[in-house]
XYZ file of C-alpha atoms in Angstrom:
540
model
C 3.123 25.286 36.782
C 0.029 25.401 35.665
C -1.754 22.114 35.811
C -1.805 21.808 31.406
C 1.709 21.773 31.607
C 2.310 19.409 34.601
C 0.239 17.030 33.020
C 1.867 16.928 30.213
C 5.008 16.383 31.867
C 3.626 13.859 33.361
C 2.321 11.970 30.352
C 5.488 12.776 28.443
C 6.767 10.576 30.634
C 4.882 7.693 31.248
C 5.277 7.451 27.271
C 9.275 7.360 27.270
C 8.491 4.985 29.440
C 5.851 2.755 27.178
C 7.988 3.583 23.667
C 10.674 1.718 25.998
C 8.232 -1.130 25.807
C 7.365 -0.869 22.067
C 4.294 1.051 22.705
C 2.401 2.480 19.687
C 2.029 6.265 20.482
C -1.555 5.614 19.013
C -1.122 2.418 21.796
C -0.004 4.861 25.108
C -3.340 7.483 23.866
C -4.960 4.899 24.807
C -3.247 3.845 28.299
C -3.623 7.702 28.083
C -6.924 7.936 28.402
C -7.888 5.413 31.226
C -6.883 8.394 33.281
C -7.746 11.172 31.326
C -11.367 12.335 29.460
C -9.832 14.832 27.477
C -10.254 15.020 23.539
C -8.708 11.999 20.914
C -6.776 15.439 19.656
C -4.833 16.151 22.868
C -4.689 12.504 24.133
C -2.370 12.692 20.928
C -0.290 15.258 21.768
C 0.434 14.176 25.355
C 1.772 10.468 23.172
C 3.730 12.725 21.636
C 5.082 14.878 24.974
C 5.047 17.618 22.806
C 3.598 21.069 23.523
C 1.260 22.871 21.907
C 3.984 25.663 20.671
C 5.767 23.366 19.518
C 2.260 21.182 17.310
C 2.023 24.510 16.212
C 5.676 24.869 15.158
C 4.750 21.288 13.124
C 2.158 21.424 11.749
C 3.693 25.570 10.275
C 6.405 23.768 8.786
C 4.543 20.756 6.348
C 1.812 23.981 5.428
C 4.286 26.200 4.575
C 1.519 27.736 1.712
C 0.303 29.091 4.568
C -3.510 27.594 3.874
C -3.901 25.625 7.106
C -1.859 27.754 9.324
C -2.027 26.887 13.001
C -2.355 29.085 15.742
C -1.850 27.670 19.693
C -4.755 29.367 20.372
C -6.993 27.742 17.652
C -4.979 23.945 18.998
C -6.422 24.869 21.755
C -9.649 25.723 20.495
C -9.366 22.328 18.306
C -8.732 20.038 20.710
C -11.483 21.615 23.271
C -14.535 20.890 20.077
C -16.919 20.088 20.987
C -17.358 22.588 23.475
C -15.651 24.893 21.383
C -16.997 25.840 17.760
C -14.541 25.000 15.684
C -14.056 21.101 14.196
C -10.807 20.482 12.621
C -10.945 19.840 8.970
C -9.650 17.399 6.739
C -7.450 19.338 5.805
C -6.172 20.148 9.090
C -7.095 16.539 11.064
C -4.214 15.424 7.334
C -1.386 17.063 9.304
C -2.263 16.540 12.923
C -2.871 12.914 11.462
C 0.959 13.028 10.469
C 2.015 14.884 13.081
C 1.207 12.118 15.647
C 1.708 9.676 12.914
C -1.268 7.798 13.177
C -4.880 8.298 11.547
C -7.098 11.113 11.444
C -10.220 8.310 12.110
C -8.694 7.771 15.609
C -8.539 12.382 16.004
C -12.088 12.154 16.451
C -14.561 10.810 18.503
C -17.779 9.217 16.751
C -19.923 11.218 17.637
C -17.964 14.381 16.024
C -17.531 11.518 13.272
C -20.622 11.322 12.201
C -21.109 15.051 11.742
C -19.014 15.782 8.386
C -20.294 14.921 5.127
C -20.339 11.597 2.982
C -17.269 13.025 0.744
C -15.521 14.326 4.097
C -15.958 10.618 5.534
C -14.310 9.373 2.775
C -10.840 11.931 3.506
C -10.868 10.607 6.886
C -10.838 7.817 6.053
C -8.340 7.037 3.566
C -6.021 9.732 5.208
C -3.614 6.786 7.450
C 0.522 8.076 8.958
C 1.114 4.849 10.159
C 3.597 3.295 8.607
C 5.980 6.962 9.906
C 5.734 5.045 13.738
C 8.817 2.324 13.554
C 7.288 0.320 15.949
C 3.746 0.660 14.386
C 5.696 -1.166 11.945
C 7.470 -3.657 14.159
C 3.198 -3.822 15.196
C 1.810 -4.486 11.610
C 4.799 -7.594 11.109
C 4.111 -8.947 14.472
C 0.312 -8.658 13.430
C 0.536 -9.495 9.942
C -1.470 -12.646 8.574
C 0.413 -15.197 8.865
C 1.727 -16.425 5.338
C 0.352 -19.568 4.245
C 3.111 -22.245 2.881
C 3.720 -24.107 -0.655
C 4.425 -27.181 -0.220
C 6.621 -28.075 -3.908
C 7.168 -31.660 -4.273
C 8.889 -33.195 -7.871
C 6.720 -36.132 -8.608
C 8.360 -40.100 -8.283
C 8.805 -40.855 -11.858
C 11.022 -36.944 -12.179
C 8.385 -34.754 -14.063
C 8.187 -31.484 -13.147
C 7.233 -29.853 -9.830
C 3.761 -29.853 -8.195
C 2.445 -26.214 -6.178
C 0.118 -27.625 -4.125
C -2.447 -24.273 -2.583
C -2.612 -24.679 0.589
C -5.979 -25.009 2.044
C -7.702 -21.658 3.685
C -9.486 -21.310 7.374
C -12.726 -19.878 5.351
C -12.644 -17.875 8.738
C -9.510 -16.743 9.210
C -9.497 -13.550 8.594
C -13.003 -12.213 9.575
C -12.975 -9.380 11.512
C -12.422 -10.211 15.313
C -14.551 -8.229 18.316
C -13.549 -5.010 18.770
C -13.387 -4.462 15.394
C -17.025 -5.442 14.463
C -17.627 -2.568 17.429
C -15.719 -0.510 15.373
C -17.222 -1.197 11.616
C -20.191 -0.923 13.138
C -20.042 1.841 14.639
C -18.580 3.834 11.314
C -22.150 2.388 9.681
C -24.498 3.125 12.540
C -22.119 7.481 11.277
C -22.125 7.410 7.427
C -25.931 4.794 6.711
C -29.064 5.417 7.110
C -30.537 2.514 6.330
C -31.391 0.449 8.716
C -31.442 -2.895 6.470
C -28.563 -1.385 3.797
C -26.389 -0.893 7.737
C -27.341 -4.572 8.088
C -26.482 -5.704 4.846
C -22.911 -3.681 4.557
C -21.990 -4.861 8.117
C -22.245 -8.756 6.803
C -21.015 -7.893 3.885
C -18.253 -5.766 5.660
C -17.832 -8.034 8.428
C -16.029 -10.468 5.770
C -14.787 -9.427 2.747
C -12.338 -8.092 5.396
C -14.046 -4.739 7.638
C -13.160 -1.527 8.067
C -11.011 -1.161 4.634
C -13.919 -2.789 2.688
C -16.786 -0.399 3.192
C -14.875 1.490 0.960
C -14.454 -0.970 -1.991
C -18.146 -1.552 -1.210
C -19.598 1.898 -1.898
C -18.397 0.612 -5.901
C -20.709 -1.547 -5.914
C -24.600 -1.553 -6.975
C -27.857 -2.095 -4.063
C -29.035 -5.285 -5.959
C -25.129 -6.209 -5.761
C -24.647 -6.917 -3.132
C -27.589 -8.039 -2.352
C -26.787 -10.744 -4.279
C -23.362 -11.182 -2.398
C -24.652 -10.664 0.430
C -27.485 -14.255 0.144
C -24.142 -15.566 -2.318
C -21.881 -15.487 1.563
C -25.435 -16.749 3.428
C -25.702 -20.047 0.929
C -29.462 -18.503 -0.391
C -28.163 -18.641 -3.875
C -25.607 -20.087 -5.384
C -22.893 -18.669 -6.899
C -24.338 -17.165 -11.091
C -22.063 -14.924 -13.317
C -23.238 -10.861 -10.954
C -21.321 -12.123 -8.387
C -18.326 -13.058 -9.666
C -18.380 -10.181 -11.805
C -18.996 -7.834 -8.540
C -15.553 -9.666 -7.125
C -13.944 -8.956 -10.278
C -14.879 -5.678 -9.451
C -13.388 -4.872 -5.902
C -10.045 -6.921 -7.016
C -10.331 -3.416 -9.766
C -10.461 -0.781 -7.051
C -8.589 -2.109 -4.665
C -5.622 -1.751 -6.705
C -6.990 0.968 -7.016
C -6.965 1.771 -3.345
C -3.192 0.280 -3.395
C -1.789 3.374 -6.305
C -3.009 5.436 -3.889
C -2.273 4.705 -0.632
C -0.025 1.454 -0.531
C -0.653 -2.166 1.211
C -0.999 -1.790 4.869
C -4.947 -1.398 4.967
C -6.080 -3.777 1.831
C -3.974 -6.895 3.484
C -6.896 -7.694 5.465
C -9.015 -7.347 1.940
C -7.426 -9.550 -0.675
C -6.564 -12.586 2.328
C -10.582 -11.748 3.175
C -11.368 -11.603 -1.176
C -9.159 -15.508 -2.175
C -10.594 -16.963 1.018
C -14.329 -16.144 0.119
C -13.476 -17.482 -3.766
C -11.278 -20.034 -2.578
C -15.011 -21.731 -0.524
C -16.969 -21.084 -3.880
C -15.302 -23.156 -6.073
C -15.130 -25.505 -3.014
C -18.889 -25.721 -1.968
C -20.706 -23.092 -4.742
C -20.566 -26.077 -7.629
C -20.019 -23.522 -10.210
C -20.562 -25.121 -14.225
C -17.844 -25.228 -16.165
C -17.553 -21.313 -17.265
C -18.696 -19.466 -14.517
C -15.920 -22.110 -12.928
C -13.092 -21.030 -14.775
C -14.028 -17.294 -14.538
C -13.295 -18.337 -10.227
C -10.334 -19.681 -11.062
C -8.989 -16.037 -12.914
C -10.551 -14.420 -10.119
C -8.391 -16.121 -7.613
C -5.294 -15.752 -9.961
C -5.877 -11.367 -9.802
C -6.419 -11.403 -6.110
C -3.508 -14.008 -5.673
C -1.605 -11.568 -7.771
C -3.031 -9.177 -5.460
C -1.944 -11.061 -2.329
C 1.380 -11.550 -3.949
C 1.915 -8.033 -4.881
C 1.413 -6.264 -1.801
C 3.078 -8.518 0.318
C 5.841 -7.991 -1.745
C 5.424 -4.269 -1.283
C 5.761 -4.862 2.514
C 9.518 -7.069 1.812
C 7.372 -10.046 3.135
C 9.325 -12.317 0.303
C 8.708 -15.579 0.797
C 4.680 -14.291 1.698
C 4.858 -12.605 -1.963
C 5.648 -16.447 -3.319
C 3.994 -17.964 -1.732
C 1.020 -15.588 -3.355
C 2.228 -15.608 -7.025
C 2.964 -19.347 -6.909
C -1.132 -20.118 -6.000
C -1.084 -17.841 -9.297
C 0.949 -19.887 -11.273
C -1.657 -23.109 -9.850
C -4.750 -21.362 -11.052
C -2.906 -19.696 -14.429
C -1.812 -24.116 -14.967
C -5.615 -25.033 -14.127
C -7.037 -22.631 -16.955
C -3.868 -22.908 -18.988
C -3.749 -19.435 -19.328
C 0.235 -18.549 -20.862
C -0.940 -14.887 -20.796
C -1.587 -15.637 -16.416
C 0.939 -17.827 -16.391
C 3.267 -15.152 -18.100
C 2.385 -12.263 -16.044
C 3.166 -14.182 -13.420
C 6.708 -15.575 -14.240
C 7.456 -11.521 -14.453
C 5.605 -11.166 -10.986
C 8.248 -13.974 -9.406
C 11.020 -12.323 -11.370
C 10.808 -8.826 -10.017
C 10.456 -10.180 -6.472
C 13.812 -12.078 -6.575
C 15.424 -9.642 -9.166
C 14.861 -7.678 -5.749
C 16.506 -9.858 -3.232
C 19.829 -9.521 -5.347
C 18.617 -13.700 -6.207
C 19.697 -12.086 -9.986
C 20.169 -15.953 -11.487
C 16.863 -17.361 -10.347
C 15.151 -13.742 -11.054
C 16.362 -15.066 -15.560
C 15.282 -18.164 -15.008
C 11.228 -16.897 -14.211
C 12.072 -14.174 -17.354
C 12.893 -16.639 -19.385
C 10.095 -18.937 -18.885
C 7.628 -16.059 -19.425
C 9.445 -15.245 -22.520
C 7.819 -18.914 -23.553
C 4.622 -18.418 -22.461
C 4.037 -15.194 -23.550
C 5.448 -16.339 -27.271
C 1.305 -17.812 -27.639
C -0.550 -14.968 -25.252
C -2.469 -12.547 -27.845
C -1.385 -9.517 -26.026
C 1.118 -7.485 -27.324
C 1.070 -5.611 -22.980
C 1.500 -8.945 -21.630
C 4.437 -9.135 -23.770
C 5.465 -5.448 -23.371
C 5.701 -6.743 -19.588
C 7.950 -9.182 -19.600
C 9.951 -7.412 -21.760
C 10.254 -4.818 -18.658
C 10.622 -7.712 -16.531
C 13.367 -9.103 -18.894
C 15.037 -5.698 -19.082
C 15.549 -5.194 -14.923
C 16.272 -8.392 -14.507
C 19.007 -8.172 -17.329
C 20.466 -5.239 -15.601
C 20.230 -6.818 -11.846
C 22.683 -9.631 -13.894
C 24.904 -7.468 -15.227
C 23.683 -7.032 -18.748
C 22.650 -3.461 -18.955
C 22.959 -3.308 -22.739
C 20.457 -5.881 -23.310
C 18.644 -4.348 -20.542
C 18.017 -1.603 -23.053
C 18.038 -4.107 -25.837
C 14.118 -5.434 -24.095
C 13.004 -2.029 -23.045
C 13.110 -1.105 -26.448
C 10.256 -4.210 -27.149
C 8.346 -3.421 -24.965
C 8.036 0.810 -25.546
C 7.296 -0.893 -29.448
C 4.248 -3.487 -26.975
C 3.508 -0.978 -25.229
C 2.372 2.270 -26.923
C 0.134 -0.394 -29.314
C -3.489 -0.017 -29.530
C -5.423 -2.160 -26.975
C -7.498 -4.219 -27.665
C -10.077 -7.188 -25.439
C -7.078 -10.045 -25.629
C -5.080 -7.466 -23.220
C -5.144 -7.648 -19.098
C -7.082 -4.816 -17.014
C -4.660 -5.400 -14.471
C -1.892 -3.718 -16.812
C -3.805 -1.042 -16.777
C 0.034 0.539 -15.160
C 1.972 -0.375 -18.762
C 1.931 2.577 -20.982
C 5.012 3.625 -22.806
C 5.297 6.492 -19.630
C 6.748 3.640 -17.601
C 8.122 1.443 -19.647
C 10.742 4.912 -20.096
C 10.000 4.649 -15.800
C 12.921 2.022 -16.266
C 14.989 3.386 -18.944
C 16.534 4.901 -16.290
C 16.962 1.778 -14.030
C 18.789 0.096 -16.726
C 20.838 3.160 -17.074
C 21.849 4.149 -14.201
C 23.052 0.081 -13.993
C 24.972 1.121 -16.973
C 26.378 4.164 -15.129
C 25.045 6.713 -17.178
C 24.381 9.562 -15.686
C 23.329 12.134 -17.857
C 21.045 9.826 -20.122
C 19.620 8.400 -16.672
C 19.035 12.473 -15.264
C 17.195 12.719 -19.065
C 15.362 10.005 -18.952
C 14.464 10.733 -15.175
C 13.346 13.726 -15.441
C 11.436 13.772 -18.438
C 8.843 10.836 -16.535
C 8.787 13.083 -13.628
C 6.161 15.155 -16.405
C 4.555 12.851 -17.816
C 3.608 9.827 -14.669
C 0.414 11.077 -12.829
C 0.722 13.043 -9.412
C -1.629 9.944 -8.755
C 1.140 7.345 -9.330
C 2.952 7.691 -5.756
C 5.029 5.574 -5.394
C 5.583 5.179 -8.373
C 6.883 9.259 -8.715
C 9.406 8.265 -5.134
C 11.313 5.453 -7.730
C 12.361 6.959 -10.239
C 12.812 10.669 -7.921
C 15.609 7.963 -6.646
C 16.706 6.697 -9.705
C 17.271 10.205 -10.263
C 18.836 10.625 -7.417
C 21.695 7.782 -8.141
C 22.238 9.334 -11.095
C 23.071 12.593 -9.505
C 25.602 11.128 -7.200
C 28.044 9.186 -10.056
C 27.862 12.479 -11.127
C 28.964 13.751 -7.701
C 26.206 16.796 -7.311
C 25.475 15.444 -3.487
C 22.922 17.980 -2.692
C 21.011 17.487 -5.987
C 20.907 13.879 -5.122
C 20.439 14.449 -1.128
C 17.710 16.872 -1.676
C 16.117 14.438 -4.829
C 15.902 11.820 -1.412
C 14.146 13.668 0.032
C 12.057 14.789 -1.980
C 10.977 11.362 -2.528
C 10.890 10.769 0.966
C 7.992 12.720 2.262
C 6.311 10.105 -0.592
C 6.721 8.274 1.632
C 4.137 9.842 4.312
C 0.928 9.168 1.796
C 2.214 5.395 1.079
C 2.968 3.061 3.389
C 5.345 0.987 1.162
C 8.323 -0.825 3.054
C 9.767 -1.410 -0.325
C 9.958 2.518 -1.020
C 10.956 3.141 2.656
C 14.310 0.903 2.181
C 15.075 1.961 -1.653
C 15.891 5.485 0.178
C 17.662 3.774 2.871
C 19.480 2.044 -0.675
C 19.610 5.804 -1.914
C 20.818 7.103 0.549
C 23.844 4.929 1.498
C 24.867 5.650 -1.940
C 26.636 8.735 -0.574
C 28.128 7.124 2.864
C 31.444 8.938 1.404
C 29.983 12.835 2.292
C 28.371 11.738 5.095
C 29.691 14.925 7.289
C 28.938 17.154 4.111
C 26.693 19.920 4.961
C 23.617 18.735 2.930
C 23.455 14.963 3.937
C 23.079 16.289 7.747
C 20.589 17.791 6.486
C 18.852 14.621 4.946
C 19.822 12.639 7.711
C 17.238 15.245 10.501
C 14.542 15.018 7.598
C 15.322 10.670 7.388
C 14.748 10.333 11.576
C 11.443 11.049 11.769
C 10.367 9.034 9.186
C 12.529 5.898 10.228
C 14.976 5.212 7.769
C 18.603 4.175 8.581
C 20.304 5.930 7.258
C 24.018 4.190 8.391
C 24.746 1.057 7.154
C 27.951 0.659 3.632
C 27.853 2.824 0.210
């Protein structure tokens, strides 16, 4: 037995013991690093107890086109870099991070990271497969920021319910010591200008840590300086500062579409705390106060959505209700209607169809006063799903017809930017949901197939949900092999997106195949789902 093989066996045994205690693979690699002075790539292989041949086989299975084909000798070279001549490319690190269920940044040292170009560093920062580790999900839930609770009290006169926004600790989401060290190292690697490095460090600490760096790149140097001066209390909040915050919130939506909610939670929490601080201590003039309130609504909307996508229903409802409070104060029917739409979707996904309909009807009342046809489309969409969940699929399809007409209209200044997603193609996607509920499998297949052809590849989560609706229609037609293939296709997309709601939907769609659990195609599907941590049992 060679020394390398002995070390691998020892690390594998230690890793299994730590996994039994709930350790993530990343934590196991950190433990092994206390005794071994090997590269991060090798430590993560040891953490999984994998031989080089096993990693090579898994790598080439993930890359059947051979665009980054791997051999054992090449893997050894990559693990030995920089002593060897081969530095792993972002494409190679992407696949290895997926195998090791970690981030690409974890697989390279700080010194190695500094040798990549700014474009490649941005690619590496975005690669994150930690959600594939079931223990990582457990760890995430334990460290997720405590959700602010909403207290609801009815007035003594029996008047309307008052929703009180909870107090916010202004430094509650600032980066901790370990985050600050990682942030400093990242900035040292990518920013040569010492003064700008210090400025970005100061902003990122307040705005959510390392994930905020990607967003701050969208600000100009002047915008960064203005925002920093306001945070320091040196300058008063002005229109340009609010514009910068609005820009950061808008870019958060883009990152959510690409990668999912997990990385954005600390950033959104920090944005909310900053806005509350500006309202409390900034003494903005009336017109500017309304813009800050609108930004509070926007960040509550985003924070609610992220929590909804992580199946944190109580947290989502709390944040959406904070958005309602801001919209009430603004007296904005468009924002009020959309907040009720979001609450309708959240309750509907939990199976609370009556509560979902109640919020949809409230949204309908408010949207009549809104000048935005796009908001009318969004409200009709939410209503269609609530009706379908309540067993009224025909009514849901009629609501979708109205949504399609409004979504197809030319956009105007009255249409809010957060409805960028509300297009005829997205409306069409919801038709598949209603048709599956009505058990009209052929029509659902036609609609879902057409939707997949029209929805862009950047909308990972949407494409996965449409694929699952396609699979559900195939199950209704008893085309089991094709249904299993579609579920597997959707599951592949979870590797690039951290939506727990998507994982939950995959499990529910798989349960439709329970009567065919002994089918060879279903058994093969279960083998593909198991590494992703998707349960395959349960009732149909």
